[in-house]
Amino acid sequence: MTNKIKFTKMHGAGNDYIYVDTTRYPIADPEKKAIAWSRFHTGIGSDGLILIGTSDKADFSMRIFNADGSEAMMCGNGSRCVGKYVYEYGLTDKTEITLDTLSGIKILKLHINGKTVSAVTVDMGSPLETGEVCFGKEYPFRSTQVSMGNPHLVTFVEDISQIDLPKIGPELEKYHLFPDRTNVEFAQVIGKDTIRMRVWERGSGITQACGTGACATAVAACINGLAGRKSDIIMDGGTVTIEWEEASGHILMTGPATKVFDGEIEADNGQPK
Ligand SMILES: N[C@@H](CCC[C@H](N)C(=O)O)C(=O)O
């Protein structure tokens, strides 16, 4: 007998994940499912898998698995989509939702348009660690490390179109200074408080957008005097607005959340027998 699981494909600025309500469909071996289902030819195709569940500390919980099966502490774009999912699928009628993640409890404020959620503002908390990295002769730039619960390495360059992201992304992801690997962002200031950013994500490769990466980029820009406390981060798949609140020290991320389709998959699809 096959065990069918209902899922929803959603994206935040093009960063696409498979979402499963685990209160209805508990998922065994999520690491293996993330690998199998994220594959484009034999699975559903995605940047990873996001599990929505219950929590004794918050309204809902979120777990995020990259396409290589590794579990991450936080997902900015995913958290906005979880807000849209729980509201539009009737799991809550609240428009302010608490979300339990491995990186702490995040507060989601839903922007409602009729019966749908058009955008979400997430209080991402404070950036945890920041620091400068110099690579000496190996790479001719200075980068800024920022933790948004998960690790980011942000490098500002004069011309982002000159960056060979498929080559340098995986090299920096696994660079010896980063034992837990890192997400890699290259960014270019293109106007006042307007930054173009491209990302190589730890565990998923090039994605169209990264929410925590956008937060890290805005923080790095502010620390390095390249932007003020509020900036627009333009990524391949869309734009998010990041505000680093002075009073609280928290980062507020506002951006879109979009449903693509609902589907059903056999639980063992794509997995080695
Ligand atoms: N795309 C996400 C981040 C997903 C996790 C990341 N690849 C990691 O391993 O830390 C986002 O929108 O924040």
Coordinates of C-alpha atoms in Angstrom, one line a residue, residues 23-205:
T23 CA -0.2 17.5 11.8
R24 CA -1.9 15.8 8.9
Y25 CA 1.1 14.1 7.2
P26 CA 3.9 13.2 9.6
I27 CA 7.1 12.9 7.7
A28 CA 9.6 10.1 8.5
D29 CA 13.3 10.7 7.5
P30 CA 12.8 14.4 6.4
E31 CA 16.5 14.6 5.4
K32 CA 16.0 11.8 2.8
K33 CA 12.7 13.2 1.6
A34 CA 14.2 16.7 1.1
I35 CA 16.9 15.2 -1.2
A36 CA 14.5 13.0 -3.2
W37 CA 11.6 15.5 -3.5
S38 CA 13.8 18.5 -4.3
R39 CA 15.2 16.7 -7.4
F40 CA 13.8 18.3 -10.6
H41 CA 13.6 15.2 -12.8
T42 CA 12.5 12.5 -10.4
G43 CA 11.0 14.5 -7.5
I44 CA 8.9 17.6 -7.3
G45 CA 11.8 20.1 -7.8
S46 CA 12.6 22.7 -5.1
D47 CA 15.2 24.4 -3.0
G48 CA 14.2 22.1 -0.1
L49 CA 11.5 20.9 2.2
I50 CA 9.7 22.9 5.0
L51 CA 7.7 21.1 7.7
I52 CA 4.9 23.0 9.5
G53 CA 4.0 21.6 12.9
T54 CA 2.7 22.3 16.3
S55 CA 4.7 23.9 19.2
D56 CA 4.2 24.3 22.9
K57 CA 5.9 27.7 22.8
A58 CA 4.4 29.3 19.7
D59 CA 1.4 29.1 17.4
F60 CA 3.3 26.9 14.9
S61 CA 6.7 25.4 14.3
M62 CA 8.8 25.3 11.2
R63 CA 11.7 23.0 10.2
I64 CA 13.7 23.6 7.1
F65 CA 15.7 21.1 5.1
N66 CA 18.0 22.1 2.3
A67 CA 18.0 20.2 -1.0
D68 CA 21.1 18.2 0.2
G69 CA 19.1 17.1 3.2
S70 CA 20.9 19.2 5.8
E71 CA 18.7 20.9 8.3
A72 CA 19.1 24.7 8.7
M73 CA 18.3 26.9 11.7
M74 CA 16.1 29.4 9.9
C75 CA 14.6 30.3 6.6
G76 CA 13.5 33.9 5.9
N77 CA 11.6 33.3 2.7
G78 CA 10.1 30.1 4.1
S79 CA 8.8 31.8 7.2
R80 CA 6.8 34.2 5.1
C81 CA 5.3 31.3 3.1
V82 CA 4.4 29.5 6.4
G83 CA 2.5 32.6 7.4
K84 CA 0.5 32.5 4.2
Y85 CA 0.0 28.7 4.4
V86 CA -1.4 28.6 7.9
Y87 CA -3.8 31.6 7.3
E88 CA -5.1 30.6 3.8
Y89 CA -5.5 26.9 4.7
G90 CA -7.5 27.9 7.8
L91 CA -5.1 26.6 10.5
T92 CA -5.5 30.1 12.1
D93 CA -7.4 33.3 11.7
K94 CA -4.7 35.3 13.4
T95 CA -2.8 37.9 11.4
E96 CA 0.0 38.1 13.9
I97 CA 1.6 34.6 14.3
T98 CA 4.4 33.2 16.4
L99 CA 6.7 30.7 14.8
D100 CA 9.0 28.3 16.6
T101 CA 12.2 27.7 14.7
L102 CA 15.6 26.3 15.6
S103 CA 16.8 29.9 15.7
G104 CA 14.1 31.0 18.2
I105 CA 10.6 32.3 18.0
K106 CA 9.8 34.7 15.2
I107 CA 6.8 36.9 14.9
L108 CA 5.0 37.1 11.5
K109 CA 2.7 40.0 10.6
L110 CA 0.5 39.1 7.7
H111 CA -0.5 41.7 5.1
I112 CA -4.0 40.7 4.0
N113 CA -5.6 41.5 0.7
G114 CA -9.2 40.2 0.6
K115 CA -8.9 36.6 1.8
T116 CA -5.3 36.1 0.8
V117 CA -1.9 37.0 2.2
S118 CA 0.0 39.2 -0.2
A119 CA 3.1 39.9 1.9
V120 CA 4.5 39.1 5.4
T121 CA 6.7 41.1 7.7
V122 CA 8.9 38.8 9.9
D123 CA 10.6 40.0 13.1
M124 CA 13.9 38.1 12.5
G125 CA 15.4 39.0 15.9
S126 CA 18.9 40.5 16.1
P127 CA 21.9 39.6 14.0
L128 CA 24.0 37.3 16.2
E129 CA 27.6 37.5 15.2
T130 CA 29.3 39.8 12.7
G131 CA 32.9 40.0 11.7
E132 CA 35.3 40.7 8.9
V133 CA 37.0 38.0 6.9
C134 CA 40.1 38.6 4.7
F135 CA 41.3 35.8 2.4
G136 CA 44.8 37.1 1.7
K137 CA 46.0 36.1 -1.7
E138 CA 43.4 33.5 -2.3
Y139 CA 40.5 35.9 -3.0
P140 CA 40.9 39.6 -3.6
F141 CA 38.2 40.9 -1.4
R142 CA 37.1 41.6 2.2
S143 CA 33.9 40.0 3.3
T144 CA 31.5 40.4 6.3
Q145 CA 30.2 37.4 8.3
V146 CA 26.7 37.8 9.7
S147 CA 24.7 35.1 11.6
M148 CA 20.9 35.3 11.3
G149 CA 20.7 32.1 13.2
N150 CA 22.3 30.6 10.1
P151 CA 25.7 31.7 8.8
H152 CA 26.2 34.2 5.9
L153 CA 29.3 35.6 4.2
V154 CA 28.5 38.8 2.4
T155 CA 30.9 40.4 -0.1
F156 CA 30.3 43.8 -1.7
V157 CA 31.7 44.2 -5.2
E158 CA 31.8 46.9 -7.8
D159 CA 30.2 44.8 -10.5
I160 CA 28.1 41.8 -9.5
S161 CA 27.9 40.6 -13.2
Q162 CA 31.6 39.8 -13.1
I163 CA 31.1 37.2 -10.3
D164 CA 31.3 33.5 -11.3
L165 CA 28.9 32.4 -8.7
P166 CA 28.7 28.7 -9.7
K167 CA 32.5 28.5 -9.3
I168 CA 33.2 30.7 -6.3
G169 CA 30.0 29.9 -4.4
P170 CA 30.8 26.3 -3.6
E171 CA 34.4 27.1 -2.9
L172 CA 33.5 29.7 -0.2
E173 CA 30.6 27.6 1.1
K174 CA 33.2 24.9 2.1
Y175 CA 36.2 27.2 2.8
H176 CA 38.2 25.9 5.8
L177 CA 37.4 28.9 8.0
F178 CA 33.7 27.8 8.0
P179 CA 33.5 24.4 9.6
D180 CA 29.6 24.5 9.4
R181 CA 29.8 25.7 5.8
T182 CA 28.2 29.1 5.0
N183 CA 25.7 30.7 2.7
V184 CA 27.5 33.0 0.3
E185 CA 26.2 36.4 -0.9
F186 CA 27.7 38.8 -3.4
A187 CA 26.2 42.3 -3.4
Q188 CA 26.5 45.6 -5.3
V189 CA 25.1 48.9 -4.2
I190 CA 23.1 50.2 -7.1
G191 CA 21.4 53.2 -5.5
K192 CA 20.6 54.8 -2.2
D193 CA 19.6 52.0 0.1
T194 CA 19.1 49.7 -2.9
I195 CA 21.3 46.7 -3.2
R196 CA 21.5 44.0 -5.8
M197 CA 22.4 40.6 -4.3
R198 CA 23.0 37.1 -5.6
V199 CA 23.3 34.0 -3.4
W200 CA 24.8 30.6 -3.3
E201 CA 23.0 28.8 -0.5
R202 CA 24.6 26.3 1.7
G203 CA 23.0 22.9 0.9
S204 CA 21.0 24.1 -2.1
G205 CA 23.3 26.0 -4.4

